[in-house]
Coordinates of C-alpha atoms and ligand atoms in Angstrom, one line a residue:
M882 CA 134.4 -11.2 149.0
R883 CA 135.4 -14.6 149.3
S884 CA 133.8 -17.1 150.7
I885 CA 134.3 -20.6 151.3
R886 CA 131.3 -23.5 151.8
F887 CA 132.3 -26.1 154.0
A888 CA 130.7 -29.8 154.0
T889 CA 129.5 -29.7 158.1
V890 CA 128.5 -32.5 158.4
A891 CA 131.2 -34.1 157.4
V892 CA 134.1 -33.3 158.4
A893 CA 132.1 -33.0 162.0
T894 CA 132.1 -37.0 161.9
A895 CA 134.9 -37.4 160.7
A896 CA 136.5 -35.6 163.8
L897 CA 134.8 -38.0 165.9
T898 CA 136.2 -41.5 164.9
L899 CA 139.6 -39.5 164.4
P900 CA 141.1 -38.6 168.2
L901 CA 142.8 -41.9 168.0
M902 CA 144.3 -42.8 164.8
A903 CA 146.0 -39.1 164.7
G904 CA 147.4 -40.0 168.6
T905 CA 148.7 -42.8 168.3
A906 CA 150.2 -41.7 164.9
T907 CA 152.0 -37.8 165.6
A908 CA 154.9 -37.6 168.6
D909 CA 152.6 -34.6 170.0
P910 CA 152.4 -34.0 173.3
S911 CA 149.1 -32.5 173.0
A912 CA 148.5 -36.6 172.4
G913 CA 149.3 -37.2 175.4
R914 CA 151.1 -39.9 173.6
K915 CA 154.9 -40.2 171.8
A916 CA 155.5 -42.9 168.4
A917 CA 157.3 -42.2 165.9
P918 CA 156.1 -39.0 164.2
H919 CA 154.1 -39.1 160.8
P920 CA 155.2 -38.0 157.9
H921 CA 152.5 -35.2 157.5
A922 CA 152.9 -34.1 161.8
K923 CA 153.4 -30.4 160.7
F924 CA 149.5 -30.4 160.0
D925 CA 148.3 -31.9 162.7
R926 CA 149.3 -28.7 163.9
L927 CA 146.6 -25.4 163.9
R928 CA 149.3 -23.4 163.5
A929 CA 150.7 -24.9 160.2
A930 CA 147.1 -26.2 158.5
A931 CA 145.8 -22.9 159.3
P932 CA 146.2 -21.0 155.2
E933 CA 148.4 -18.8 154.9
G934 CA 148.5 -15.7 156.9
F935 CA 145.8 -16.7 159.4
V936 CA 146.9 -16.9 162.8
V937 CA 145.6 -19.2 165.2
G938 CA 145.6 -17.9 169.1
T939 CA 144.8 -18.5 172.3
A940 CA 144.8 -17.2 175.4
V941 CA 147.8 -17.4 177.6
A942 CA 146.6 -18.3 181.2
G943 CA 148.3 -16.3 184.5
G944 CA 147.0 -14.0 186.8
G945 CA 143.0 -13.5 188.0
H946 CA 140.5 -16.4 188.3
H947 CA 143.8 -18.1 188.2
L948 CA 145.4 -16.8 191.7
E949 CA 143.8 -18.1 192.9
Q950 CA 143.2 -22.1 192.7
D951 CA 145.4 -24.8 193.8
Y952 CA 148.0 -24.5 191.6
P953 CA 151.3 -22.0 190.6
D954 CA 151.6 -19.6 187.8
P955 CA 150.2 -21.6 183.9
F956 CA 152.5 -19.9 182.1
T957 CA 155.8 -19.9 184.1
H958 CA 155.6 -23.4 185.7
D959 CA 153.8 -25.9 183.4
R960 CA 156.2 -27.5 180.6
E961 CA 154.0 -29.2 178.8
Y962 CA 151.2 -26.6 178.9
R963 CA 153.8 -24.3 177.2
K964 CA 155.2 -26.7 174.7
V965 CA 152.0 -27.5 173.8
L966 CA 151.2 -23.7 173.2
A967 CA 154.0 -22.4 171.3
R968 CA 154.2 -25.8 169.1
Q969 CA 150.1 -25.3 168.0
F970 CA 149.5 -21.6 167.8
S971 CA 150.9 -19.1 166.1
S972 CA 148.8 -15.7 168.3
V973 CA 149.0 -16.1 172.0
S974 CA 146.9 -13.0 174.3
P975 CA 148.5 -12.7 177.2
E976 CA 144.7 -13.5 179.3
N977 CA 145.2 -11.3 182.0
Q978 CA 148.4 -9.9 182.3
M979 CA 148.3 -6.4 180.2
K980 CA 145.8 -5.7 182.2
W981 CA 145.6 -2.5 184.5
D982 CA 145.1 -4.1 187.5
Y983 CA 148.4 -6.4 186.5
I984 CA 150.4 -4.6 184.2
H985 CA 149.7 -0.6 186.6
P986 CA 149.3 -2.2 190.7
E987 CA 150.6 1.3 191.6
R988 CA 149.6 4.8 189.6
D989 CA 153.4 5.5 190.3
R990 CA 154.2 1.9 188.9
Y991 CA 154.1 -0.9 185.8
D992 CA 154.8 -4.3 186.3
F993 CA 155.5 -5.6 183.1
G994 CA 157.2 -8.4 183.5
Q995 CA 154.2 -11.4 182.8
A996 CA 153.5 -9.5 179.2
D997 CA 157.2 -9.0 178.1
A998 CA 158.1 -12.7 178.7
I999 CA 154.7 -13.6 176.5
V1000 CA 156.0 -11.6 173.9
E1001 CA 159.8 -12.7 174.5
F1002 CA 157.3 -16.8 174.6
A1003 CA 156.3 -15.3 170.9
E1004 CA 159.4 -13.9 169.3
R1005 CA 161.2 -17.0 170.2
N1006 CA 157.8 -19.1 168.9
K1007 CA 157.0 -17.7 165.7
Q1008 CA 153.7 -16.4 167.0
V1009 CA 152.1 -12.2 167.3
V1010 CA 150.6 -10.8 169.8
R1011 CA 147.6 -9.7 170.5
G1012 CA 146.9 -7.1 173.4
H1013 CA 144.6 -6.7 176.2
T1014 CA 143.7 -4.4 177.2
L1015 CA 143.2 -0.4 177.2
L1016 CA 140.0 0.7 178.0
W1017 CA 137.4 -1.2 179.8
H1018 CA 134.9 -1.6 183.3
S1019 CA 136.6 -4.1 185.0
Q1020 CA 139.7 -5.2 186.3
N1021 CA 140.5 -1.4 187.0
P1022 CA 143.7 -1.2 190.2
A1023 CA 142.0 0.4 193.7
W1024 CA 143.8 2.8 193.4
L1025 CA 141.9 4.0 190.7
E1026 CA 138.8 3.2 191.3
E1027 CA 138.9 4.7 194.8
G1028 CA 141.3 7.2 193.7
D1029 CA 140.1 11.1 194.1
F1030 CA 140.5 12.4 191.0
S1031 CA 140.0 15.5 189.2
K1032 CA 138.8 14.8 185.9
A1033 CA 141.6 16.6 184.1
E1034 CA 143.9 14.0 186.6
L1035 CA 141.6 11.1 185.0
R1036 CA 142.0 11.2 181.5
A1037 CA 146.7 12.2 181.8
I1038 CA 145.9 8.7 183.7
L1039 CA 144.7 7.1 180.9
R1040 CA 147.0 8.5 178.8
E1041 CA 150.1 8.6 180.5
H1042 CA 148.8 3.8 180.7
I1043 CA 148.3 4.0 177.4
T1044 CA 151.3 5.7 175.9
T1045 CA 153.3 3.9 178.3
V1046 CA 152.2 0.1 177.5
V1047 CA 151.9 0.7 174.6
G1048 CA 155.5 2.6 173.7
R1049 CA 156.3 -0.4 175.7
Y1050 CA 155.3 -3.1 172.9
A1051 CA 155.4 -1.2 169.7
G1052 CA 156.0 -2.6 166.5
R1053 CA 154.9 -5.8 168.7
I1054 CA 151.4 -6.5 169.1
Q1055 CA 149.1 -7.3 165.5
Q1056 CA 146.3 -6.1 167.5
W1057 CA 145.5 -4.6 170.5
D1058 CA 142.0 -4.3 172.4
V1059 CA 141.3 -0.5 173.2
A1060 CA 138.1 -0.6 174.3
N1061 CA 136.8 -3.6 175.7
E1062 CA 133.0 -4.6 176.9
I1063 CA 131.4 -1.2 176.2
F1064 CA 128.6 -1.4 176.2
D1065 CA 125.9 -3.7 177.6
D1066 CA 123.2 -6.6 176.9
Q1067 CA 121.0 -3.7 175.9
G1068 CA 123.3 -1.8 173.6
N1069 CA 123.9 1.5 175.7
L1070 CA 127.4 2.2 176.5
R1071 CA 128.3 2.3 179.8
T1072 CA 127.9 5.6 181.8
Q1073 CA 128.1 4.3 185.1
D1074 CA 130.6 0.9 185.3
N1075 CA 133.1 2.7 182.7
I1076 CA 135.2 4.9 184.8
W1077 CA 136.6 6.3 181.7
I1078 CA 133.1 7.0 180.3
R1079 CA 131.3 7.2 183.3
E1080 CA 133.7 10.4 184.1
L1081 CA 135.0 11.8 180.9
G1082 CA 132.1 11.2 178.9
P1083 CA 132.5 9.4 175.5
G1084 CA 134.3 10.8 173.5
I1085 CA 137.3 9.5 176.2
V1086 CA 136.8 6.4 173.9
A1087 CA 137.9 8.0 170.7
D1088 CA 140.9 9.3 172.3
A1089 CA 142.4 6.5 173.7
F1090 CA 142.6 5.0 170.1
R1091 CA 144.0 8.6 169.5
W1092 CA 146.7 8.2 171.8
A1093 CA 147.1 4.6 171.2
H1094 CA 148.0 5.1 167.6
K1095 CA 150.4 7.6 168.6
A1096 CA 152.1 4.8 170.6
D1097 CA 152.1 2.0 168.0
P1098 CA 150.4 2.7 164.6
K1099 CA 151.9 0.1 162.6
A1100 CA 149.4 -2.1 165.9
K1101 CA 145.6 -3.3 164.7
L1102 CA 143.5 -1.3 166.5
F1103 CA 140.0 -3.1 168.0
F1104 CA 136.6 -3.0 169.8
N1105 CA 135.7 -5.9 171.8
D1106 CA 133.5 -7.8 173.1
Y1107 CA 130.9 -10.7 174.5
N1108 CA 127.5 -11.0 173.2
V1109 CA 128.1 -9.4 169.6
E1110 CA 128.6 -12.9 167.7
G1111 CA 124.9 -12.1 165.7
V1112 CA 123.7 -8.8 164.8
N1113 CA 121.7 -7.6 167.7
A1114 CA 121.1 -4.3 169.9
K1115 CA 124.5 -4.1 170.9
S1116 CA 126.9 -5.7 167.8
D1117 CA 123.9 -2.9 165.9
A1118 CA 125.4 -0.4 169.1
Y1119 CA 129.0 -0.5 167.8
Y1120 CA 128.3 0.0 164.2
A1121 CA 126.6 2.8 164.4
L1122 CA 129.5 3.9 167.0
V1123 CA 132.3 2.9 164.6
Q1124 CA 130.3 4.8 161.2
D1125 CA 130.5 7.7 163.4
L1126 CA 134.5 7.4 164.4
L1127 CA 135.8 6.2 161.1
E1128 CA 133.7 9.8 160.1
E1129 CA 135.8 11.7 162.5
G1130 CA 139.4 10.1 161.0
V1131 CA 139.7 8.1 164.2
P1132 CA 142.4 5.1 164.2
V1133 CA 139.5 2.2 164.9
D1134 CA 142.0 -0.8 162.8
G1135 CA 139.0 -3.8 164.2
F1136 CA 135.8 -5.6 165.7
S1137 CA 135.7 -8.5 167.7
V1138 CA 133.3 -10.4 168.5
Q1139 CA 134.7 -12.8 171.8
G1140 CA 133.0 -16.1 171.7
H1141 CA 132.1 -16.8 174.7
L1142 CA 129.7 -19.8 173.4
S1143 CA 127.1 -22.1 175.8
T1144 CA 126.0 -25.6 173.8
R1145 CA 122.4 -24.3 176.8
Y1146 CA 121.7 -21.9 174.0
G1147 CA 121.3 -22.0 170.0
F1148 CA 124.2 -21.3 168.1
P1149 CA 124.7 -17.5 166.4
G1150 CA 124.0 -18.3 163.1
D1151 CA 124.2 -14.7 161.5
L1152 CA 127.7 -14.7 162.6
E1153 CA 128.9 -14.8 159.2
D1154 CA 126.9 -11.5 158.6
N1155 CA 127.8 -9.5 161.5
L1156 CA 131.0 -9.7 160.6
R1157 CA 130.0 -9.6 156.8
R1158 CA 129.0 -5.7 158.0
F1159 CA 131.7 -4.6 159.9
D1160 CA 133.8 -5.8 156.7
A1161 CA 132.0 -3.7 154.8
L1162 CA 133.0 -1.0 156.6
G1163 CA 136.7 -1.2 156.2
L1164 CA 137.4 -3.1 159.2
E1165 CA 139.4 -6.2 160.0
T1166 CA 137.2 -8.4 162.1
A1167 CA 138.2 -11.5 164.9
V1168 CA 137.4 -14.5 167.1
T1169 CA 139.3 -12.9 169.9
E1170 CA 138.0 -15.2 173.5
L1171 CA 135.9 -18.7 171.8
D1172 CA 135.6 -20.9 174.0
V1173 CA 131.6 -23.5 173.8
R1174 CA 130.6 -23.9 177.9
M1175 CA 128.4 -27.1 178.6
D1176 CA 126.3 -28.1 181.7
L1177 CA 127.7 -30.9 182.8
P1178 CA 125.4 -34.2 183.6
E1179 CA 127.0 -35.5 187.5
S1180 CA 128.7 -37.6 186.7
G1181 CA 131.1 -34.3 185.2
V1182 CA 131.9 -36.3 182.3
P1183 CA 130.1 -35.4 179.5
T1184 CA 128.4 -37.0 176.8
E1185 CA 129.4 -37.6 173.2
A1186 CA 126.5 -35.8 171.8
Q1187 CA 127.4 -32.8 174.0
E1188 CA 131.5 -32.8 172.7
Q1189 CA 129.7 -33.0 169.3
K1190 CA 127.5 -30.3 170.0
Q1191 CA 130.7 -28.4 170.7
A1192 CA 133.0 -29.4 168.1
D1193 CA 129.8 -28.2 165.4
Y1194 CA 129.9 -24.9 167.3
Y1195 CA 133.5 -24.5 167.8
Q1196 CA 133.9 -25.7 164.3
R1197 CA 131.1 -23.1 163.3
T1198 CA 132.7 -20.6 164.2
L1199 CA 135.8 -21.2 162.7
E1200 CA 134.2 -21.0 159.2
A1201 CA 132.6 -18.0 159.7
C1202 CA 135.6 -16.2 160.4
L1203 CA 137.5 -17.8 157.6
A1204 CA 134.7 -16.8 155.0
V1205 CA 135.4 -12.9 155.6
D1206 CA 138.0 -11.5 154.4
G1207 CA 139.3 -9.2 156.9
C1208 CA 138.8 -12.0 159.5
N1209 CA 142.2 -13.4 159.6
S1210 CA 143.2 -14.0 163.5
F1211 CA 140.7 -16.7 165.2
T1212 CA 141.1 -17.1 168.8
I1213 CA 140.5 -19.7 171.7
W1214 CA 140.6 -18.7 175.7
G1215 CA 143.2 -21.2 176.9
F1216 CA 143.1 -24.8 175.2
T1217 CA 142.9 -26.6 178.1
D1218 CA 140.9 -27.6 180.7
K1219 CA 142.7 -27.2 183.2
Y1220 CA 143.1 -24.1 183.4
S1221 CA 139.7 -22.5 182.3
W1222 CA 138.0 -19.9 184.1
V1223 CA 134.8 -21.7 183.2
P1224 CA 133.6 -24.2 186.4
V1225 CA 135.0 -20.4 188.1
F1226 CA 132.8 -18.5 186.9
F1227 CA 129.4 -21.0 185.8
E1228 CA 128.0 -23.3 188.4
G1229 CA 127.7 -26.7 186.9
E1230 CA 129.2 -25.6 183.8
G1231 CA 132.2 -26.4 182.1
F1232 CA 134.5 -28.5 179.0
A1233 CA 134.7 -25.9 177.6
N1234 CA 138.1 -26.7 175.8
V1235 CA 139.1 -28.4 172.6
M1236 CA 141.4 -29.9 175.1
T1237 CA 140.5 -32.1 178.7
E1238 CA 142.5 -31.6 181.7
D1239 CA 145.2 -33.7 180.0
Y1240 CA 145.8 -31.9 177.6
V1241 CA 143.7 -34.6 175.3
R1242 CA 142.4 -33.8 172.6
K1243 CA 138.1 -33.4 172.3
P1244 CA 136.5 -34.1 168.9
A1245 CA 136.4 -29.9 169.2
F1246 CA 140.0 -29.6 168.5
Y1247 CA 140.2 -32.1 164.6
A1248 CA 137.0 -30.0 164.3
L1249 CA 139.1 -27.1 164.3
R1250 CA 142.5 -28.5 162.6
D1251 CA 140.4 -30.9 159.9
T1252 CA 138.8 -26.4 159.3
L1253 CA 142.1 -25.0 159.1
K1254 CA 143.1 -27.8 156.0
E1255 CA 140.7 -27.7 154.0
A1256 CA 140.7 -24.0 153.9
R1257 CA 144.0 -22.9 153.3
E1258 CA 143.7 -26.5 150.9
E1259 CA 141.4 -23.9 148.5
D1260 CA 143.0 -21.5 149.2
C1261 CA 145.9 -22.9 147.8
G1262 CA 143.5 -23.7 144.8
K1263 CA 143.1 -20.5 144.7
K1264 CA 146.1 -19.0 144.5
D1265 CA 147.3 -20.7 141.8
H1266 CA 144.2 -18.8 139.7
G1267 CA 145.4 -16.0 141.6
K1268 CA 143.0 -15.1 143.8
G1269 CA 144.3 -15.7 147.6
R1270 CA 143.4 -13.8 151.4
K1271 CA 143.4 -10.2 151.5
G1272 CA 145.5 -8.8 153.6
Ligands
9MR316 O1 139.9 -15.3 182.0 C1 140.3 -14.4 182.7 C2 140.2 -14.6 184.0 O2 140.5 -15.6 184.3 C3 139.7 -13.2 184.9 O3 139.6 -13.7 186.3 C4 138.2 -12.5 184.7 C5 137.8 -11.2 185.2 O4 137.3 -10.8 184.6 O5 138.8 -12.2 182.6 C6 139.1 -13.4 182.5 O6 138.7 -12.9 180.9 C7 137.4 -12.4 180.5 C8 138.6 -11.2 180.0 O7 139.7 -10.1 179.8 C9 137.5 -9.7 179.1 N1 136.5 -10.8 178.5 C10 135.6 -12.1 179.1 C11 136.6 -12.9 179.6 C12 136.0 -13.8 180.3 O8 135.1 -13.5 181.6

């Protein structure tokens, strides 16, 4: 198994002093300044700095909490946003636009407009797409949650939804979050709030994977959750479930950790170990929704130490993924604070992304870029000796 060790302190310290220099030396719109392109500008972009075969993604802002904000749809209306999205990332995840309430607003009507636009944008920009999500307890339309359906009808509804949505994008989605957040923090299956598990029993989860696989045999099918970064009751529950499903021949390909972290809590230092145990089962692993929120001081402006701690969390999460052979997809949950879900859901917290509201890069951005670059250089060295990333 491939193992990379990084000089964490050296990279993190350098990151603090780099922003100004790098910002003025390139023509990257995300830096908010114009200047002659630097000869190495290409590697200034996250997607280009990454090792071969390793994708760096972001959520594509739209739907969900954005609908209640006083700005228009970010993806379709913010040109600068789209520019950075295309330049910096090699993978995109619709933040809300493929969720049930968005894509299947009425029983007999699908709305594919936004999801199609994101998939087309991704293809134009040579990006892969993570589909999110098919079986979840949240953001389901009222017609479904409040409908009076028999078990047979519900089963048919889920089957039809998965077949239709996955089938529509067959061959164009790299990874699907088939089942999202099916366990609670104690490691119990959500038998009450998840309509599918409550009404149809736990076996429906395996069926969801089977139907998704049938609709798109090429897509990698994932379990995805939060608070499963470390080894704990919840990730143990996934570990046990995945073992059973693999034994039964259910087409499960991956386990992903969302990574909604807060500097209020310690960093989950056993993240790499946790990813490794799923890797050892033969699964792919991924980081799918990383952001690192913090308690904001009264001024609203974080201290340098806070920014540095945030950069460190971003970097360590990336390092853990890079260190595991089958972890080749690393996604942050948005890149600019302008559109973050965090302040809407956590009072007094924010500043969770790698760029400010004005697209100015934070130390966290540079920590990611430099860590990717280092891994790329190390991989190139290894390739010269006949070794490289798996897959
Ligand atoms: O970022 C999403 C936000 O716009 C929605 O309002 C919210 C509703 O639940 O969902 C957010 O995304 C979630 C993701 O789909 C699953 N993991 C947790 C994410 C943050 O809540």
